[in-house]
Coordinates of C-alpha atoms and ligand atoms in Angstrom, one line a residue:
M1 CA 67.7 106.6 72.8
L2 CA 70.5 104.1 72.7
A3 CA 72.0 105.2 69.5
G4 CA 75.5 106.5 70.3
T5 CA 75.8 105.0 73.7
A6 CA 78.3 102.5 72.3
A7 CA 80.2 102.6 69.1
V8 CA 83.5 101.5 67.8
A9 CA 86.5 103.7 67.5
G10 CA 88.1 104.0 64.1
S11 CA 91.6 103.3 65.3
L12 CA 91.4 99.6 64.5
G13 CA 89.0 99.9 61.6
L14 CA 86.4 97.7 63.2
R15 CA 82.7 97.6 63.3
L16 CA 80.3 96.2 65.8
A17 CA 77.1 94.5 64.7
W18 CA 74.0 96.2 66.1
A19 CA 71.3 93.8 67.3
E20 CA 67.7 94.5 66.3
D21 CA 66.7 96.0 69.6
G22 CA 69.6 98.5 69.7
V23 CA 71.7 96.5 72.0
V24 CA 75.3 96.1 70.8
E25 CA 76.1 92.5 70.1
I26 CA 79.5 91.2 70.9
V27 CA 80.5 87.6 70.3
A28 CA 83.4 85.4 71.5
A29 CA 84.6 83.5 68.5
P30 CA 87.6 81.8 67.0
A31 CA 90.1 84.3 65.5
S32 CA 93.5 84.2 63.8
L33 CA 96.4 86.6 63.8
K34 CA 99.9 86.7 62.3
L35 CA 101.8 87.1 65.5
A36 CA 105.3 87.1 64.1
G37 CA 104.6 89.9 61.7
P38 CA 102.8 90.2 58.3
Q39 CA 105.1 87.6 56.7
G40 CA 104.6 85.1 59.5
P41 CA 102.0 82.2 59.8
E42 CA 98.5 82.7 61.2
S43 CA 98.0 81.5 64.7
A44 CA 94.6 80.1 65.8
L45 CA 93.3 82.3 68.6
I46 CA 90.0 83.4 70.1
G47 CA 88.7 86.9 70.1
F48 CA 85.8 89.2 70.7
D49 CA 84.0 89.6 67.4
G50 CA 86.6 87.2 66.1
R51 CA 89.3 89.8 66.3
V52 CA 92.4 90.2 68.5
P53 CA 92.3 92.5 70.3
G54 CA 88.5 92.8 70.2
P55 CA 86.8 95.9 68.9
V56 CA 87.5 99.1 70.8
L57 CA 84.3 99.9 72.7
R58 CA 83.5 103.6 73.2
L59 CA 81.0 104.5 75.8
R60 CA 79.9 107.8 77.3
Q61 CA 80.3 108.6 80.9
G62 CA 76.9 108.5 82.7
E63 CA 75.1 106.9 79.7
L64 CA 73.6 103.5 79.6
A65 CA 75.5 100.9 77.6
R66 CA 73.9 97.6 76.6
F67 CA 75.7 94.6 75.3
R68 CA 74.4 91.2 74.2
F69 CA 77.3 88.8 74.6
R70 CA 77.0 85.6 72.6
N71 CA 79.4 82.8 73.1
L72 CA 80.3 81.1 69.9
L73 CA 83.3 79.2 71.4
D74 CA 83.2 75.6 72.5
E75 CA 84.1 76.6 76.0
Q76 CA 82.4 78.7 78.7
A77 CA 83.1 82.4 78.8
T78 CA 82.0 85.7 80.4
I79 CA 83.0 89.3 80.0
H80 CA 84.6 91.3 82.8
W81 CA 84.6 95.1 82.3
H82 CA 87.9 95.8 84.0
G83 CA 88.0 98.9 86.2
I84 CA 84.4 100.0 85.5
R85 CA 82.7 100.7 88.8
L86 CA 79.5 99.0 87.7
E87 CA 76.6 97.2 89.2
N88 CA 77.8 93.9 90.8
A89 CA 75.5 91.6 88.7
M90 CA 77.3 92.9 85.5
D91 CA 80.9 92.2 86.7
G92 CA 81.3 89.0 84.8
V93 CA 82.8 86.8 87.5
P94 CA 81.6 83.2 87.0
G95 CA 80.4 81.6 90.2
L96 CA 80.3 84.9 92.1
T97 CA 78.2 87.4 90.1
Q98 CA 76.8 85.2 87.3
Q99 CA 76.8 81.8 85.8
A100 CA 79.4 81.2 83.1
V101 CA 77.9 81.5 79.6
P102 CA 77.9 78.0 78.0
P103 CA 78.9 77.4 74.4
G104 CA 76.0 78.8 72.2
G105 CA 74.6 80.8 75.1
S106 CA 74.3 84.5 75.7
F107 CA 74.2 87.0 78.5
D108 CA 73.0 90.7 78.5
Y109 CA 75.3 93.2 80.2
Q110 CA 74.0 96.7 80.8
F111 CA 75.6 99.4 83.0
V112 CA 76.2 103.1 83.3
P113 CA 79.9 103.8 83.5
P114 CA 80.5 106.4 86.2
D115 CA 84.0 107.4 85.3
A116 CA 85.5 108.6 82.0
G117 CA 88.8 107.1 81.1
T118 CA 90.7 104.1 79.7
F119 CA 89.5 100.6 80.6
W120 CA 89.4 97.2 79.0
Y121 CA 87.3 94.1 78.9
H122 CA 88.3 90.5 79.0
A123 CA 87.3 87.0 79.6
H124 CA 86.9 85.9 83.2
V125 CA 86.5 82.2 82.8
D126 CA 89.9 80.4 82.7
S127 CA 91.3 83.8 82.0
W128 CA 94.9 82.4 82.2
S129 CA 94.1 80.6 79.0
Q130 CA 91.4 82.7 77.3
V131 CA 93.2 86.1 77.8
S132 CA 96.5 84.4 76.7
R133 CA 94.7 83.3 73.5
G134 CA 93.2 86.8 72.7
L135 CA 89.9 87.3 74.5
F136 CA 90.3 90.9 75.4
G137 CA 89.8 94.4 74.0
G138 CA 90.1 98.1 74.8
L139 CA 87.3 100.1 76.3
I140 CA 87.1 103.9 76.4
V141 CA 84.6 105.9 78.4
E142 CA 84.4 109.4 77.0
E143 CA 83.8 112.5 79.1
A144 CA 80.8 114.6 78.2
D145 CA 82.9 117.1 76.5
T146 CA 85.9 115.3 75.0
A147 CA 88.9 117.3 75.8
F148 CA 90.9 115.7 73.0
G149 CA 89.3 115.3 69.6
P150 CA 89.2 112.0 67.7
L151 CA 92.5 112.9 65.9
H152 CA 94.2 113.5 69.2
D153 CA 93.0 110.4 71.0
H154 CA 95.0 107.2 70.5
L155 CA 94.7 103.8 72.1
L156 CA 97.3 101.1 72.2
V157 CA 96.3 97.7 73.6
L158 CA 99.6 96.0 74.5
A159 CA 99.7 92.2 74.5
D160 CA 102.4 89.7 75.2
W161 CA 102.6 86.5 73.1
R162 CA 104.7 83.4 73.5
L163 CA 105.6 82.0 70.1
N164 CA 107.1 78.6 69.2
D165 CA 109.9 78.0 66.7
Q166 CA 107.5 78.2 63.8
G167 CA 106.4 81.7 64.9
L168 CA 103.0 80.3 66.0
F169 CA 101.2 80.9 69.2
D170 CA 102.7 78.4 71.7
A171 CA 99.6 76.6 72.9
A172 CA 101.6 73.6 74.1
S173 CA 103.0 75.7 77.0
L174 CA 99.7 77.0 78.3
G175 CA 99.3 75.8 81.9
N176 CA 103.0 75.2 82.3
A177 CA 103.5 74.7 86.1
M178 CA 107.0 76.4 86.0
D179 CA 105.4 79.6 84.7
W180 CA 102.6 79.4 87.2
S181 CA 104.9 79.1 90.2
H182 CA 107.3 81.8 89.0
A183 CA 106.5 85.1 87.2
G184 CA 103.6 83.8 85.1
R185 CA 103.5 83.2 81.4
I186 CA 105.9 85.6 79.8
G187 CA 105.9 86.0 76.0
T188 CA 108.4 86.4 73.3
V189 CA 106.6 89.1 71.2
L190 CA 104.9 92.3 72.3
T191 CA 102.1 93.7 70.1
A192 CA 100.3 97.0 70.1
N193 CA 96.8 96.7 68.7
S194 CA 97.9 93.4 67.2
A195 CA 100.8 94.9 65.3
I196 CA 104.5 94.8 65.9
T197 CA 105.9 98.3 66.2
P198 CA 103.0 100.2 64.6
D199 CA 103.5 103.8 63.5
L200 CA 101.1 106.5 64.9
A201 CA 101.0 109.8 63.1
M202 CA 100.3 112.9 65.3
A203 CA 100.0 116.5 64.3
A204 CA 103.0 118.4 65.6
D205 CA 102.7 121.1 68.3
Q206 CA 99.4 119.7 69.3
A207 CA 98.5 117.8 72.4
H208 CA 97.6 114.1 72.0
R209 CA 96.2 111.6 74.5
L210 CA 97.9 108.3 74.2
R211 CA 96.0 105.6 76.1
L212 CA 97.9 102.4 77.0
V213 CA 96.5 99.1 78.3
N214 CA 98.7 96.3 79.5
A215 CA 96.6 93.3 78.4
A216 CA 99.5 90.8 79.1
T217 CA 98.6 88.0 81.5
A218 CA 101.8 88.5 83.5
R219 CA 104.4 90.7 81.9
V220 CA 105.3 93.9 83.8
L221 CA 106.1 96.6 81.3
K222 CA 108.7 99.3 82.1
L223 CA 107.9 102.1 79.6
T224 CA 109.7 105.1 78.3
L225 CA 108.4 107.9 76.1
A226 CA 110.4 111.1 76.0
G227 CA 108.6 114.3 77.0
A228 CA 105.3 112.6 77.9
Q229 CA 103.1 113.7 80.8
V230 CA 101.2 111.1 82.9
I231 CA 97.6 112.4 82.9
A232 CA 95.5 109.4 84.0
R233 CA 96.0 106.0 85.6
D234 CA 93.7 103.0 85.6
G235 CA 90.9 105.0 84.0
Q236 CA 91.0 107.9 86.5
N237 CA 92.2 111.3 85.6
L238 CA 95.0 112.6 87.9
A239 CA 94.6 115.8 89.9
N240 CA 98.3 116.3 89.5
P241 CA 99.7 115.2 86.2
F242 CA 103.5 114.5 86.3
P243 CA 106.3 114.0 83.8
M244 CA 106.6 110.3 82.8
P245 CA 109.6 108.8 84.7
P246 CA 112.2 107.0 82.5
K247 CA 111.0 103.5 83.5
F248 CA 107.3 103.9 84.1
V249 CA 105.9 100.6 85.5
L250 CA 102.7 99.4 83.8
G251 CA 101.7 96.1 85.4
P252 CA 99.3 93.5 84.0
A253 CA 95.8 95.0 83.7
Q254 CA 97.0 98.6 84.5
R255 CA 96.4 101.5 82.2
V256 CA 98.0 104.8 81.8
D257 CA 97.1 107.9 79.7
L258 CA 99.9 110.0 78.5
M259 CA 99.9 113.4 77.0
V260 CA 102.3 113.9 74.2
V261 CA 103.1 117.1 72.2
P262 CA 105.4 116.2 69.3
L263 CA 107.7 118.8 67.9
P264 CA 107.7 119.4 64.2
G265 CA 109.6 116.6 62.5
Q266 CA 110.0 114.7 65.6
V267 CA 109.9 110.8 65.7
L268 CA 109.3 109.5 69.2
E269 CA 109.5 105.9 70.4
L270 CA 107.4 104.3 73.0
A271 CA 109.8 101.6 74.3
E272 CA 109.9 98.8 76.8
V273 CA 113.1 99.1 78.8
S274 CA 113.2 96.2 81.3
G275 CA 116.1 94.8 79.3
D276 CA 117.5 95.9 76.0
P277 CA 115.1 98.6 74.8
L278 CA 112.3 97.2 72.7
V279 CA 110.3 99.7 70.6
I280 CA 106.6 99.1 71.0
A281 CA 105.3 101.9 68.8
V282 CA 106.7 104.8 66.8
L283 CA 105.0 108.3 67.0
S284 CA 105.8 110.5 64.0
A285 CA 104.9 114.2 64.0
L286 CA 102.9 115.4 61.0
P287 CA 103.2 119.0 59.9
S288 CA 100.3 121.0 61.3
A289 CA 99.0 124.5 60.7
A290 CA 98.6 125.6 64.2
G291 CA 99.4 124.6 67.7
T292 CA 96.8 124.2 70.5
T293 CA 96.8 124.7 74.2
P294 CA 97.0 121.3 76.0
P295 CA 93.5 120.5 77.4
R296 CA 93.2 119.9 81.1
L297 CA 91.2 116.8 82.1
M298 CA 88.7 117.0 85.0
P299 CA 90.3 115.1 87.9
A300 CA 88.5 112.0 89.0
Q301 CA 85.9 112.5 91.7
L302 CA 85.8 109.5 94.1
P303 CA 84.8 109.4 97.7
E304 CA 87.7 110.1 100.2
P305 CA 88.5 107.2 102.5
D306 CA 87.7 107.8 106.1
L307 CA 90.8 106.4 107.7
A308 CA 89.9 107.1 111.3
N309 CA 87.0 104.6 110.9
A310 CA 88.5 102.2 108.5
V311 CA 87.9 98.4 108.5
L312 CA 91.3 96.8 108.5
V313 CA 91.6 93.9 106.1
P314 CA 94.9 92.0 106.0
L315 CA 96.0 90.4 102.7
L316 CA 99.0 88.2 103.0
M317 CA 100.4 86.8 99.8
Q318 CA 102.0 83.3 100.1
G319 CA 103.4 80.5 98.0
G320 CA 105.1 80.2 94.6
A321 CA 108.6 78.9 93.8
L322 CA 110.9 79.4 96.8
G323 CA 107.9 80.2 99.0
R324 CA 105.9 78.2 101.4
L325 CA 102.4 76.8 101.2
K326 CA 102.6 74.6 104.3
G327 CA 99.6 74.7 106.5
V328 CA 97.5 76.4 103.8
E329 CA 94.0 75.4 103.3
V330 CA 92.8 74.6 99.8
A331 CA 89.4 76.1 99.2
E332 CA 86.8 74.1 97.5
M333 CA 86.9 76.0 94.3
H334 CA 83.6 77.8 94.8
A335 CA 82.5 77.1 91.2
M336 CA 85.2 79.5 89.9
G337 CA 86.0 78.3 86.4
D338 CA 89.2 80.2 86.8
M339 CA 91.2 77.9 89.1
A340 CA 91.2 74.3 88.0
A341 CA 94.4 73.7 86.1
T342 CA 97.5 73.0 88.3
G343 CA 96.1 72.9 91.8
P344 CA 97.2 75.2 94.6
I345 CA 100.5 77.1 94.2
W346 CA 99.6 80.5 95.7
A347 CA 97.5 81.7 98.6
F348 CA 96.0 84.7 100.4
N349 CA 95.8 84.6 104.2
N350 CA 96.5 80.8 104.3
V351 CA 93.8 79.9 101.8
S352 CA 94.5 78.9 98.2
G353 CA 91.5 79.6 96.0
M354 CA 88.2 81.3 96.6
V355 CA 87.1 81.1 100.2
A356 CA 83.5 80.1 100.7
E357 CA 82.9 83.0 103.1
P358 CA 84.0 86.5 102.2
L359 CA 87.4 87.8 103.4
A360 CA 85.4 90.7 104.9
T361 CA 81.8 91.9 104.9
V362 CA 81.5 95.7 105.3
G363 CA 78.6 98.1 105.4
L364 CA 77.8 100.2 102.4
G365 CA 80.0 103.3 102.6
A366 CA 82.6 101.8 105.0
T367 CA 86.3 102.5 104.3
I368 CA 88.4 99.4 103.8
L369 CA 92.1 99.6 104.6
L370 CA 93.8 96.7 102.9
E371 CA 97.1 95.8 104.5
M372 CA 99.0 93.9 101.8
V373 CA 102.1 91.9 102.6
N374 CA 104.0 90.1 99.9
D375 CA 105.6 87.1 101.6
T376 CA 106.7 85.6 98.3
A377 CA 109.7 85.8 96.1
W378 CA 107.7 87.3 93.1
D379 CA 105.9 90.5 92.0
H380 CA 102.1 90.5 92.1
A381 CA 99.6 92.8 90.5
I382 CA 96.7 93.0 93.0
H383 CA 93.3 94.0 91.5
V384 CA 90.2 95.0 93.4
H385 CA 86.9 94.6 91.5
G386 CA 84.3 97.4 91.5
H387 CA 86.4 100.0 93.3
H388 CA 89.4 102.2 92.9
F389 CA 91.8 102.7 95.8
R390 CA 94.6 105.0 96.9
V391 CA 98.0 103.7 97.8
L392 CA 98.7 105.2 101.2
T393 CA 102.0 103.6 102.2
R394 CA 104.8 101.4 100.9
Q395 CA 107.0 99.8 103.5
G396 CA 105.4 102.1 106.0
Q397 CA 106.4 105.3 104.2
A398 CA 103.6 107.6 102.9
T399 CA 103.6 107.5 99.1
G400 CA 102.1 111.0 98.7
D401 CA 100.5 109.5 95.6
D402 CA 96.9 110.7 95.0
A403 CA 96.2 108.5 92.0
W404 CA 93.2 106.2 92.1
L405 CA 94.1 102.7 91.0
D406 CA 92.3 99.4 90.5
T407 CA 95.4 97.3 90.2
V408 CA 98.7 97.8 92.1
M409 CA 102.1 96.2 91.8
I410 CA 103.7 94.8 94.9
A411 CA 107.3 93.6 95.0
P412 CA 108.7 90.6 96.9
G413 CA 108.9 91.3 100.6
E414 CA 107.0 94.6 100.3
S415 CA 104.1 95.8 102.4
L416 CA 101.5 98.2 101.2
K417 CA 98.4 99.9 102.6
V418 CA 95.7 100.9 100.3
A419 CA 92.3 102.4 101.1
F420 CA 89.0 102.9 99.4
V421 CA 85.3 103.5 100.2
A422 CA 83.3 100.4 99.7
D423 CA 80.4 102.2 98.1
N424 CA 79.3 99.6 95.6
P425 CA 77.1 96.8 97.1
G426 CA 77.7 93.2 96.1
D427 CA 80.4 90.5 96.1
W428 CA 83.7 91.7 94.6
M429 CA 86.9 89.7 93.8
I430 CA 90.4 90.7 94.8
H431 CA 93.0 88.7 92.9
C432 CA 96.4 88.8 91.4
H433 CA 96.2 89.9 87.8
M434 CA 99.1 87.7 86.9
L435 CA 96.4 85.4 85.7
E436 CA 98.4 82.2 86.2
H437 CA 98.8 83.2 89.9
S438 CA 95.1 83.8 90.2
A439 CA 94.3 80.5 88.6
S440 CA 96.5 78.7 91.1
G441 CA 95.1 80.3 94.2
M442 CA 95.6 84.0 94.5
D443 CA 91.9 84.9 94.7
T444 CA 89.6 86.1 97.3
W445 CA 86.5 88.3 97.6
F446 CA 84.7 90.7 99.9
R447 CA 81.1 91.6 100.4
V448 CA 79.7 95.1 100.6
S449 CA 76.2 95.1 102.1
Q450 CA 73.2 96.8 100.6
A451 CA 73.1 99.3 103.5
P452 CA 75.5 100.7 106.1
L453 CA 76.1 98.4 109.0
T454 CA 75.0 99.9 112.3
A455 CA 77.5 99.7 115.2
K456 CA 76.6 97.1 117.8
Ligands
LIG1 CU1 90.8 92.3 84.9 CU2 89.2 89.9 87.8 O1 90.0 91.0 86.4
LIG2 CU1 100.7 87.2 91.4

């Protein structure tokens, strides 16, 4: 019955071991990678199944997936299934939804993914360090009838690495307080599926789905790909696909699915254009016999927020370099492995670190209207666990954007209103996905009760 619920995509040429009882085994283990290109030295990293990125996990929408996670590292670890609206106990947050898995230990994750799309999985213990060192991978949830066949479905897991003069992973600068109080740890090399500027071959005149995951701990990507259509964001298909703008912002942890139809003989470049253009991947058209009509993805179906009855939850971002942390309370760290390294630098609502009591407790099915204000001099990538939200306003102006996101970028001084239906019971984190910011205080959580709360 479990056969086929989870398997590995061919794109990285990887295999998963199948445990005896049909559960897919996934291990965290030491790994190595030549980060400066095939001629460079091997860096000592960590990875799922000892690979960086970890194997691409393919699940099916609405079908049970079971994983046995074994921790072969000499540090604690967990797996967080980023963006999957799963059962709270499977969310992988140490101290909130489970105990961290000790060295040599294991934990069984099982869940039914409700949405088809592009997700990723990553470490959630000291993620500022573990994700920086490679503990992440791509995760695809397939729709029941795959609109794009295997030859038309491509995934690039984008990662940002800081290398030292020897071309090795710069471990010495992990935990650098300067990075933490500024834009986070920014690298010197961008890889796509662990390669520098890989080449993807795509049949000409046919529609291809290109899934991108920003697995960087802090780097905000501004992407360009001529002629591409944006068809899904953060694992949720758009009702209204749109042409990719010339500098599409893909923040840490965000995903985007693009549709590309290469012309015969065309060579396209996916480039990062924050500064001088940097080519991330080359897409070359292969001759093909016949064209196809571009498939249309089923738009995501999520519950509509009920704004008239929403619970207002303020989320004020504070601290960082040039910011103020005066008068802020420092939470006892609530057993979060995540936040020990530099002490408080950032805060939400005058508290740095995980509050002991939830930011808000709402009844099952209530609409939450998060009122975010960024009172810092830095960008943040705010992630809500277990839910997807709509961005209603930016600076008080309606966005008109009907995408469902799990992570949103907010610029210095900006205010944003986002709304979602709290339809998933349990304790859910909200944090900055610039993982250095999270580790130094930008964390909080909310509770969704098991039943609707009745009005008093
Ligand atoms: Cu992708 Cu709490 O994180
Ligand atoms: Cu941040």
